Structure formats: C-alpha cells, structure tokens
Coordinates of C-alpha atoms in Angstrom, one line a residue:
M102 CA 39.4 47.9 117.6
D103 CA 36.4 49.5 119.2
N104 CA 33.7 47.1 120.3
I105 CA 30.3 46.9 118.5
I106 CA 27.5 49.0 120.0
P107 CA 24.3 47.0 120.3
V108 CA 21.3 49.2 119.6
L109 CA 18.4 47.4 121.1
M110 CA 15.0 48.3 119.8
C111 CA 12.4 48.2 122.5
G112 CA 9.3 49.8 120.9
G113 CA 7.3 46.8 119.8
S114 CA 3.7 46.5 121.0
G115 CA 3.2 42.7 120.7
T116 CA -0.6 43.0 120.2
R117 CA -0.8 39.4 118.9
L118 CA 0.1 38.2 122.4
W119 CA -2.8 40.0 124.1
P120 CA -3.9 39.8 126.9
I121 CA -0.4 39.2 128.3
S122 CA 1.2 41.8 126.1
R123 CA -0.5 45.2 126.5
S124 CA 0.6 48.7 125.3
S125 CA 1.8 49.7 128.8
E126 CA 3.8 46.5 129.3
P127 CA 4.4 44.8 125.9
K128 CA 5.7 41.3 125.3
Q129 CA 9.4 42.1 125.5
F130 CA 8.9 42.8 129.3
H131 CA 7.4 39.3 130.0
A132 CA 9.0 36.0 130.7
L133 CA 7.5 34.1 127.8
S134 CA 10.5 31.8 127.3
G135 CA 12.5 31.1 130.4
S136 CA 12.7 32.8 133.7
E137 CA 13.8 36.2 132.4
S138 CA 11.9 38.5 130.2
L139 CA 12.7 38.6 126.5
F140 CA 14.2 42.1 127.0
Q141 CA 16.5 40.8 129.8
Q142 CA 17.5 37.9 127.7
T143 CA 18.4 40.3 124.9
V144 CA 20.5 42.5 127.1
Q145 CA 22.3 39.5 128.5
R146 CA 23.1 38.3 125.0
F147 CA 25.2 41.3 124.4
R148 CA 27.1 41.3 127.7
T149 CA 30.4 39.9 126.2
E150 CA 33.7 41.4 125.3
Q151 CA 32.6 41.7 121.7
Y152 CA 30.2 44.4 122.5
A153 CA 30.3 47.9 124.1
E154 CA 27.6 49.2 126.5
P155 CA 24.2 48.8 124.8
L156 CA 22.1 51.7 123.6
I157 CA 18.5 50.9 124.3
V158 CA 15.9 52.8 122.2
V159 CA 12.7 52.9 124.2
N160 CA 9.4 54.9 124.3
T161 CA 9.0 57.2 127.2
N162 CA 6.0 55.1 128.4
H163 CA 8.4 52.1 128.8
R164 CA 11.5 53.8 130.1
D165 CA 10.8 52.9 133.8
L166 CA 10.2 49.3 132.9
A167 CA 13.5 49.1 131.0
L168 CA 15.4 50.7 133.8
R169 CA 13.8 48.4 136.3
E170 CA 14.6 45.2 134.3
I171 CA 18.2 46.3 133.7
G172 CA 18.6 47.0 137.4
Q173 CA 17.4 43.4 138.2
L174 CA 20.2 42.0 136.0
S175 CA 23.1 43.6 137.9
T176 CA 25.4 42.9 135.0
G177 CA 26.5 46.3 133.8
S178 CA 25.1 49.6 132.7
A179 CA 23.2 50.7 129.6
R180 CA 22.3 54.0 128.0
L181 CA 18.7 54.8 127.1
L182 CA 17.6 56.8 124.1
V183 CA 14.0 57.8 125.0
E184 CA 11.5 58.6 122.2
P185 CA 8.7 61.0 123.2
C186 CA 6.4 59.2 120.8
V187 CA 6.5 56.1 118.5
R188 CA 7.6 56.8 114.9
S189 CA 8.6 53.3 113.9
T190 CA 12.2 52.0 113.4
G191 CA 13.3 54.5 110.7
P192 CA 13.4 57.6 112.9
A193 CA 14.6 55.6 115.9
I194 CA 17.6 54.2 114.1
A195 CA 18.3 57.6 112.6
A196 CA 18.5 59.1 116.1
A197 CA 20.6 56.3 117.4
A198 CA 23.1 56.6 114.5
A199 CA 23.3 60.3 114.9
L200 CA 24.1 60.0 118.6
I201 CA 26.8 57.4 118.0
A202 CA 28.3 59.4 115.2
E203 CA 28.9 62.3 117.6
E204 CA 31.5 60.1 119.2
D205 CA 32.7 58.1 116.3
P206 CA 31.0 57.9 112.9
E207 CA 33.0 54.7 112.0
R208 CA 31.7 52.9 115.0
L209 CA 29.8 49.6 114.2
M210 CA 26.2 49.4 115.3
L211 CA 24.3 46.1 115.6
V212 CA 20.6 46.9 115.6
A213 CA 18.4 44.1 117.1
P214 CA 14.9 43.8 118.4
S215 CA 14.5 43.2 122.1
D216 CA 11.9 40.5 121.8
H217 CA 13.6 37.6 120.0
V218 CA 15.0 34.3 121.3
I219 CA 18.4 33.1 120.2
E220 CA 19.2 29.8 121.7
Q221 CA 22.7 29.2 120.2
T222 CA 24.3 32.5 121.0
E223 CA 27.8 31.2 120.1
V224 CA 26.6 30.6 116.5
F225 CA 25.1 34.1 116.3
T226 CA 28.3 35.6 117.9
Q227 CA 30.4 34.0 115.2
A228 CA 28.1 35.4 112.5
V229 CA 28.4 38.9 113.9
S230 CA 32.2 38.6 113.8
Q231 CA 32.1 37.4 110.2
A232 CA 29.8 40.3 109.2
A233 CA 32.0 43.0 110.8
M234 CA 34.4 43.0 107.8
A235 CA 31.6 43.8 105.3
A236 CA 30.1 46.4 107.6
R237 CA 33.5 48.1 108.0
R238 CA 33.7 48.3 104.2
G239 CA 30.5 50.4 104.1
Q240 CA 28.0 47.7 103.6
I241 CA 24.7 47.3 105.4
V242 CA 24.6 43.7 106.7
L243 CA 21.4 41.8 107.2
F244 CA 21.3 38.6 109.1
G245 CA 19.1 36.0 107.3
I246 CA 17.9 32.9 109.3
R247 CA 18.2 29.6 107.4
P248 CA 14.5 28.5 107.2
T249 CA 13.6 25.2 108.8
H250 CA 10.1 25.1 107.4
P251 CA 7.7 27.2 105.1
E252 CA 6.8 30.0 107.6
T253 CA 4.1 32.4 106.6
G254 CA 4.6 34.7 109.6
F255 CA 8.0 36.1 108.5
G256 CA 9.4 38.1 105.6
Y257 CA 12.1 36.7 103.4
I258 CA 15.4 37.9 102.0
E259 CA 16.5 36.7 98.6
V260 CA 20.2 36.3 98.1
N261 CA 22.3 35.8 95.0
E262 CA 26.1 35.8 94.4
A263 CA 28.7 35.9 97.1
F264 CA 30.0 39.3 98.4
D265 CA 32.8 37.8 100.5
E266 CA 33.4 34.5 102.4
A267 CA 30.6 35.0 104.8
S268 CA 28.0 37.1 103.0
F269 CA 25.9 37.3 99.9
K270 CA 24.5 40.2 97.9
V271 CA 20.8 40.9 98.5
A272 CA 18.6 40.5 95.5
G273 CA 15.3 41.5 97.1
F274 CA 12.7 41.0 99.7
V275 CA 9.4 39.1 100.0
E276 CA 6.7 40.2 102.4
K277 CA 5.0 37.6 104.6
P278 CA 3.9 35.0 102.0
N279 CA 1.0 32.6 101.8
R280 CA 1.7 28.9 102.4
A281 CA 2.2 27.9 98.7
V282 CA 4.6 30.8 98.1
A283 CA 6.5 30.0 101.4
E284 CA 6.9 26.4 100.3
T285 CA 8.3 27.5 96.9
L286 CA 10.8 30.0 98.6
V287 CA 12.1 27.4 101.0
A288 CA 12.5 24.8 98.3
G289 CA 14.4 27.2 96.0
G290 CA 17.2 27.6 98.6
R291 CA 17.8 31.3 97.9
H292 CA 15.5 32.8 100.5
L293 CA 16.2 33.3 104.2
W294 CA 13.9 34.5 107.0
N295 CA 14.4 38.2 107.6
S296 CA 15.5 38.4 111.3
G297 CA 15.2 42.2 111.5
I298 CA 18.8 42.4 112.8
F299 CA 21.2 44.7 111.0
M300 CA 24.8 45.8 111.3
F301 CA 26.5 48.9 109.8
T302 CA 28.7 51.8 110.8
A303 CA 27.0 55.0 111.9
R304 CA 28.4 56.8 108.9
T305 CA 27.0 54.2 106.4
I306 CA 23.4 54.3 107.7
L307 CA 23.4 58.1 108.0
E308 CA 24.6 58.3 104.4
E309 CA 21.8 56.0 103.2
L310 CA 19.2 57.9 105.3
E311 CA 20.4 61.2 103.8
R312 CA 20.1 59.7 100.3
Y313 CA 16.7 57.9 100.7
A314 CA 14.9 59.5 103.7
P315 CA 16.4 62.9 104.3
E316 CA 13.2 64.2 106.2
V317 CA 13.5 61.3 108.6
L318 CA 17.2 62.1 109.3
A319 CA 16.6 65.8 109.6
C320 CA 13.8 65.3 112.2
A321 CA 15.9 62.9 114.2
R322 CA 18.9 65.3 114.2
R323 CA 16.7 68.2 115.4
A324 CA 15.3 66.1 118.2
L325 CA 18.8 65.0 119.2
S326 CA 20.3 68.5 119.1
T327 CA 18.0 69.8 121.8
A328 CA 17.6 66.5 123.7
Q329 CA 17.8 66.4 127.5
R330 CA 21.0 64.5 128.4
G331 CA 21.6 62.7 131.7
N332 CA 24.2 60.2 132.8
D333 CA 22.4 57.2 131.3
T334 CA 19.4 58.7 129.6
I335 CA 19.0 60.9 126.5
R336 CA 15.5 62.2 126.0
L337 CA 14.8 63.2 122.4
A338 CA 13.0 66.6 122.1
A339 CA 9.5 67.0 120.9
D340 CA 10.7 67.6 117.3
F341 CA 10.9 63.9 117.0
D342 CA 7.1 63.7 116.6
T343 CA 7.4 65.5 113.3
A344 CA 9.3 62.6 111.8
P345 CA 7.5 60.4 109.2
V346 CA 6.2 57.1 110.6
I347 CA 8.3 54.7 108.5
S348 CA 10.2 51.5 109.2
I349 CA 13.9 51.3 108.4
D350 CA 12.9 48.6 105.9
Y351 CA 10.9 51.0 103.7
A352 CA 13.1 54.0 104.4
V353 CA 16.4 52.4 103.4
M354 CA 16.6 48.6 103.2
E355 CA 14.3 48.1 100.2
R356 CA 16.1 50.9 98.3
S357 CA 19.8 50.7 99.1
D358 CA 22.3 49.1 96.8
R359 CA 24.7 48.5 99.7
L360 CA 23.0 45.4 101.2
V361 CA 24.6 42.1 101.9
C362 CA 23.2 39.2 104.0
V363 CA 25.0 36.7 106.3
P364 CA 23.1 33.4 106.6
V365 CA 23.0 32.0 110.1
A366 CA 21.2 29.2 112.0
P367 CA 21.3 30.1 115.7
E368 CA 18.0 28.6 116.7
W369 CA 16.3 31.9 116.3
R370 CA 12.7 32.5 117.3
D371 CA 10.4 35.6 116.9
L372 CA 7.8 34.8 119.5
G373 CA 5.1 37.0 117.9
S374 CA 2.0 34.9 118.5
W375 CA 0.5 32.3 120.8
S376 CA 0.9 29.7 118.0
A377 CA 4.7 30.5 117.9
L378 CA 4.9 29.9 121.7
W379 CA 3.1 26.6 121.2
D380 CA 5.6 25.7 118.4
V381 CA 8.6 26.1 120.7
G382 CA 7.1 25.0 124.0
N383 CA 7.7 21.8 125.9
K384 CA 4.8 19.6 125.0
D385 CA 3.2 16.8 126.9
G386 CA 2.2 13.5 125.4
N387 CA -0.9 15.0 123.9
G388 CA 1.0 17.9 122.2
N389 CA -0.2 20.4 124.8
V390 CA 1.9 23.3 126.3
S391 CA 0.5 24.3 129.6
R392 CA 1.9 26.9 132.1
G393 CA 0.6 28.0 135.5
D394 CA -2.3 26.5 137.4
T395 CA -4.0 24.4 134.7
L396 CA -6.0 21.1 134.5
L397 CA -6.4 19.5 131.1
Q398 CA -8.5 16.5 130.3
D399 CA -8.9 15.1 126.8
V400 CA -7.1 18.1 125.3
R401 CA -4.7 17.9 122.4
D402 CA -2.3 20.2 120.5
S403 CA -3.2 23.3 122.6
Y404 CA -1.6 26.1 124.5
V405 CA -3.1 26.9 128.0
L406 CA -1.8 29.5 130.4
G407 CA -3.2 30.0 133.9
N408 CA -2.1 33.3 135.4
S409 CA -4.4 34.3 138.2
R410 CA -6.6 31.2 138.9
L411 CA -7.1 27.6 138.0
V412 CA -7.9 27.1 134.3
A413 CA -9.6 23.8 133.5
V414 CA -10.0 22.8 129.9
M415 CA -11.7 19.6 128.6
G416 CA -12.5 17.9 125.3
V417 CA -11.0 20.3 122.8
E418 CA -8.0 20.4 120.4
K419 CA -5.9 23.1 118.8
V420 CA -7.0 25.9 121.0
V421 CA -5.4 28.7 122.9
V422 CA -6.6 29.7 126.4
I423 CA -4.9 32.6 128.1
D424 CA -6.0 33.7 131.6
T425 CA -5.1 37.1 133.2
A426 CA -6.6 38.9 136.2
D427 CA -9.0 40.9 134.1
A428 CA -9.3 39.2 130.7
V429 CA -9.4 35.7 129.2
L430 CA -8.6 34.8 125.6
V431 CA -10.0 31.7 123.9
S432 CA -9.0 31.1 120.3
S433 CA -8.3 28.4 117.9
L434 CA -4.6 27.8 117.4
D435 CA -5.0 28.5 113.7
Q436 CA -6.5 31.9 114.4
A437 CA -3.9 32.9 117.0
Q438 CA -2.0 35.1 114.4
N439 CA -5.1 37.4 114.3
V440 CA -5.3 38.2 118.0
G441 CA -3.9 41.7 117.3
R442 CA -7.3 42.5 115.7
L443 CA -8.9 42.0 119.1
A444 CA -6.4 44.3 120.8
A445 CA -7.0 46.9 118.2
E446 CA -10.7 46.8 118.7
L447 CA -10.3 47.1 122.5
A448 CA -8.0 50.1 121.9
A449 CA -10.5 51.8 119.6
A450 CA -13.2 51.3 122.2
K451 CA -10.8 52.8 124.8
R452 CA -11.1 49.7 127.0
P453 CA -8.5 49.7 129.8
E454 CA -7.7 46.1 129.0
A455 CA -5.9 47.2 125.9
N456 CA -3.4 49.2 127.8
L457 CA -3.1 48.3 131.5
H458 CA -2.8 45.1 133.5
K459 CA -4.5 45.1 136.9
R460 CA -1.0 44.9 138.3
V461 CA 1.0 47.9 137.0
R462 CA 4.7 47.9 137.5
R463 CA 6.5 51.1 138.6
P464 CA 10.3 51.7 139.2
W465 CA 9.6 51.6 143.0
G466 CA 7.4 48.5 142.9
S467 CA 3.9 48.0 141.7
Y468 CA 0.2 48.6 142.3
E469 CA -3.0 46.7 141.6
S470 CA -6.4 48.2 141.4
L471 CA -8.8 46.1 143.5
R472 CA -12.0 48.1 143.1
V473 CA -13.0 51.1 141.1
G474 CA -16.2 53.2 141.6
E475 CA -17.3 56.5 140.2
T476 CA -15.6 58.5 143.0
F477 CA -13.3 56.0 144.6
Q478 CA -10.6 53.5 144.0
V479 CA -8.9 50.8 146.2
K480 CA -5.4 49.8 145.4
H481 CA -2.9 47.3 146.7
I482 CA 0.5 49.0 146.7
V483 CA 3.8 47.1 146.9
V484 CA 7.0 49.1 147.4
D485 CA 10.4 47.3 146.9
V486 CA 13.1 47.4 149.4
A487 CA 14.6 50.9 149.3
G488 CA 11.8 51.9 146.9
R489 CA 10.7 55.6 147.2
L490 CA 7.7 57.2 145.5
S491 CA 8.0 60.7 144.2
L492 CA 7.3 63.7 146.4
Q493 CA 3.9 64.6 144.9
Y494 CA 0.4 66.0 145.3
H495 CA -3.0 65.6 143.6
H496 CA -5.5 68.2 142.4
H497 CA -8.6 66.0 142.5
R498 CA -8.3 63.3 145.1
S499 CA -7.5 62.5 148.7
E500 CA -5.8 59.3 149.8
H501 CA -5.9 57.0 152.8
W502 CA -3.0 54.6 153.4
T503 CA -3.1 51.5 155.7
V504 CA 0.1 49.5 156.1
V505 CA -0.4 45.8 155.8
S506 CA 3.2 44.6 156.3
G507 CA 6.6 46.2 156.2
T508 CA 7.9 49.5 157.5
A509 CA 7.2 52.9 155.8
R510 CA 8.5 56.3 156.1
V511 CA 5.7 58.7 155.3
T512 CA 5.8 62.4 154.4
V513 CA 2.6 64.5 154.6
G514 CA 3.1 68.2 154.4
E515 CA 5.7 69.1 157.0
R516 CA 5.4 65.9 159.0
V517 CA 7.7 62.9 158.5
F518 CA 7.0 59.7 160.5
V519 CA 7.2 55.9 160.5
M520 CA 4.3 53.6 159.9
K521 CA 4.0 49.8 160.5
A522 CA 1.4 47.2 160.1
N523 CA -2.2 48.2 161.1
E524 CA -1.3 51.9 161.1
S525 CA -3.0 54.4 158.8
V526 CA -2.8 58.0 157.6
Y527 CA -5.1 60.3 155.8
I528 CA -3.7 62.6 153.0
P529 CA -6.0 65.5 152.1
K530 CA -6.3 66.6 148.5
G531 CA -3.5 69.0 147.6
D532 CA -1.2 68.0 150.5
V533 CA 2.4 67.2 149.4
H534 CA 3.2 63.6 150.3
R535 CA 5.7 60.7 149.8
L536 CA 6.0 57.0 150.7
E537 CA 9.3 55.1 151.3
N538 CA 10.2 51.6 152.2
I539 CA 12.8 51.7 154.9
G540 CA 12.5 48.1 156.0
D541 CA 14.3 44.9 154.9
D542 CA 11.2 43.4 153.2
E543 CA 8.6 44.5 150.7
L544 CA 6.2 47.2 152.0
H545 CA 2.5 46.3 151.4
L546 CA -0.3 48.8 151.9
I547 CA -3.9 49.4 150.9
E548 CA -4.6 52.8 149.4
V549 CA -8.2 54.2 149.2
Q550 CA -8.6 57.2 146.8
C551 CA -11.6 59.5 146.9
G552 CA -12.3 62.3 144.5
T553 CA -13.9 63.6 141.3
Y554 CA -11.1 62.3 139.1
L555 CA -8.8 59.3 139.8
G556 CA -6.6 59.1 136.7
E557 CA -2.8 58.5 137.0
D558 CA -2.1 61.8 135.3
D559 CA -3.4 63.6 138.4
I560 CA 0.1 63.4 139.9
V561 CA 2.2 66.5 140.2
R562 CA 5.8 65.4 141.0
L563 CA 8.1 67.8 142.9
E564 CA 11.0 65.4 143.5
D565 CA 11.7 62.0 142.0
Q566 CA 14.7 59.7 142.3
Y567 CA 13.7 57.9 139.1
D568 CA 14.0 61.0 136.9
R569 CA 10.4 61.1 135.9
I570 CA 10.1 64.9 136.1
V571 CA 10.3 66.1 132.5
T572 CA 10.9 69.8 131.8
I573 CA 8.7 70.9 128.9

C-alpha cells in the first residue's frame, strides 16, 4: 500500500504574532515552541514510514526560507509546489491534488498547516491510520480536536452519528464563537475544535472541487500544465493568479456531503497569538512566561520576550511585551488576539516593519541593514560555509565590501581573487560580481551601497545555485 503524501501548507502570514512574524518571514519559520521552527517541527512529524516524501506548498517569497530550513534538518528530501501569488487554501490544495493525481489519483493526501504544535505525535499517527479507511472509501476526513476548554479563537466541527469505528458524520461547522457560545458547545459534547487538517484521495478532492468550485480547479490545472518543473521544485505558472481567493473550507468543506470527522486528543496547539504562547509556556511562580534577556519585578501573568536587548518590566500584570531590533509591542494579554490589526495598519502605511526584519535570511546566509540614508545603505552580511551569492549586477548602485572575518572568493568583472579580514574591494555600478565563502567558518563583511536607488529588486541575476532565476 502506498504511503500517505503529507501536503504541508506553508502560506500563513501569522500577523497576530507581529513583530516576530512578518510577511517576509512568517511565524512558521520561527522557533516559537522549542529549538526548531514550527515548520521544521511539522516536517519532522511526517518523517516516518507511514508517510511518503512531503509536498510543501509555499509562496514564491518564502521558497528560499523553506529550502534553507529543510536543508538544516538533514533528514530527507521534500518537493516544493511554489505559488506565484497567494490565493488561499482552495487553489493551493487544488494544484497539489492535480499534481499528485498525475502519478496516482487514488493516492492519499494528508493536508496539514505548517505552523501547529502536536506534542503527542503517536496519538495523531494512530488517528491518521484509523482515518485512512474512510478516506480510501471516498470520504473527506477532518480531524477534530477534543476541546479542553471553551476556546473562542478556533472554529468548531459538529458531529452526529458514527460513520465507522473511528469517525463520525459531520453535521456542520461553527465559526469562532463568543465565550457564551463556546461554553455551550463544549458542554454539549458534540463539537470539536477544527484543526484544519484533512485527509482524502486526490481523486476525491478533485471530484468535489469540480462539483463545487470548478473555476478554482480549472485555474489550478492551467497553472500546473505550464509549470516550470525541476528536480524538487514545481513553479506554478502565472495563470494561478486568476484563481478566486477562497479557502478550501468555503470552496468544499461547508458544501460537501462526503465529510467525516475523526476525534483526536494529541495535545494539539495552534500558536496563533501571543496569548496562546502564554497559555502553553513554562510559567514562573507569578504566572509569567519570559524568554531572552529579561528582568521582571512585581509582574504577574505576562508574556515577555527580549530579542535584541535587555527588556525590564515592572509593576504590571496580564501584559505582552515583545522586543525586536526595530519594533517593540506592548499590549494587554486580553487584546493580544487583535495584534493583526496593527500589522495591517503598518502594511497599509507601507512601513518596512510590516514586511522585513532588520536581519533578513537568504539561502546563502543573511544580511542586516545597519544604517540607511537617502543615497546610501550599510549592511552586515553573513555568508554560511559554502554559501555562494548569485552572479549579479546592479543598475542603480555601487558597492564596497570589507571583510571582517572569514575567507571570501570575490568575482568582479573578469577578476577572481581571495579576500580576508581587513581587505576591501570596490564594485562599480553595472559591474558583474559574486561573493563566495570558501573558508571553514562563517564569512562576515560590511557592505556600503551608494546610489540613487537601493531596493532589493535592483539585482539582475545571471547565475544562481539556489534556482532564483525565474524565466518569465
């Protein structure tokens, strides 16, 4: 019997966890619970004999992050299905199912978000095994989490009579309720938290999409038919951006008559807000969760994160304090669910803090902007061992590199040479250049840019080992 294909959805924005989660590096790529990122934990969860190689659905802006984090795990390969734009889960799952159906329409797909925490993986694994029978019979299986308390931040699944020994027929859905309704739902015993995890065969979900959302499926199929296909990456064509923006819940789940639900209690967490992280965190004697460089005096029931400096908090209770290099969030714990409104306001104002951190990760390493002026920018660049920037040039800026530590191989025009600490090179505007780390340690250098335009889109790549040259 073929193993189940995990389809890991990697498109969430996580705006309620701003300023850590930002559009260029959303929450799934951060270590919010444990030493690995939520994305890495999710990939590891499906590295068992029960599952085949995962298919990761990721936006083009996050492809490099996903590849980098997969490479850090060193526990097997994965395929990436790259969306040119975000169209929600309906088109994304349609494209994934169409791709899998090319090989075997009867193959089981387990669709899961990449930003959840499941502490008892053996319980979840058993539930997946039990659900496979119904999925192979043409059902769409939902995984409902047995509620432990009246939660207002989750949707609910209502179940009724049994479908088989492990699953129940789905009677309906309830959107995120208020407190009174949540208490009634939990007390009634027929409602489960909606985990957003589904299982079905590729054929089943394609049939339901054809029935209820044919335009979504048609756009996904067109984008797949002309996709750029590499060994581990399938880039959907631009046709994908014509697909309706619709979730799989609205497109199919709330309309299909083929739904069953498997109840499960695997210590599941959707860490969607700072209050959720406070709920699951290790608390001190005063009910505080603190991480990083923090000093708390007379503080109770609070969440404090020091990321880039000492954060001292005194004489408050039920607050959230989040420090980053370029932004600080202070909120009451009760209002933490609404932080996404701040992120939306920043995005509307085109503030860089909505999108980028000061330290920006790249497949070869990272860079941090130290100072920006009208016609100059100073960066700290870190290149990983064996990291290699693309062969590139710029239309609008010149650059000056000074090596701080490590060993670099530098290309400027026709010249190729080695640079070490305290050595510098000037790169005129328009000159083709490349930077490589050929040492045994990280390469650190300071880059000074000068020009009329300093945006990251003023990069013309001629060669790139990370496959970032996209043919239009």
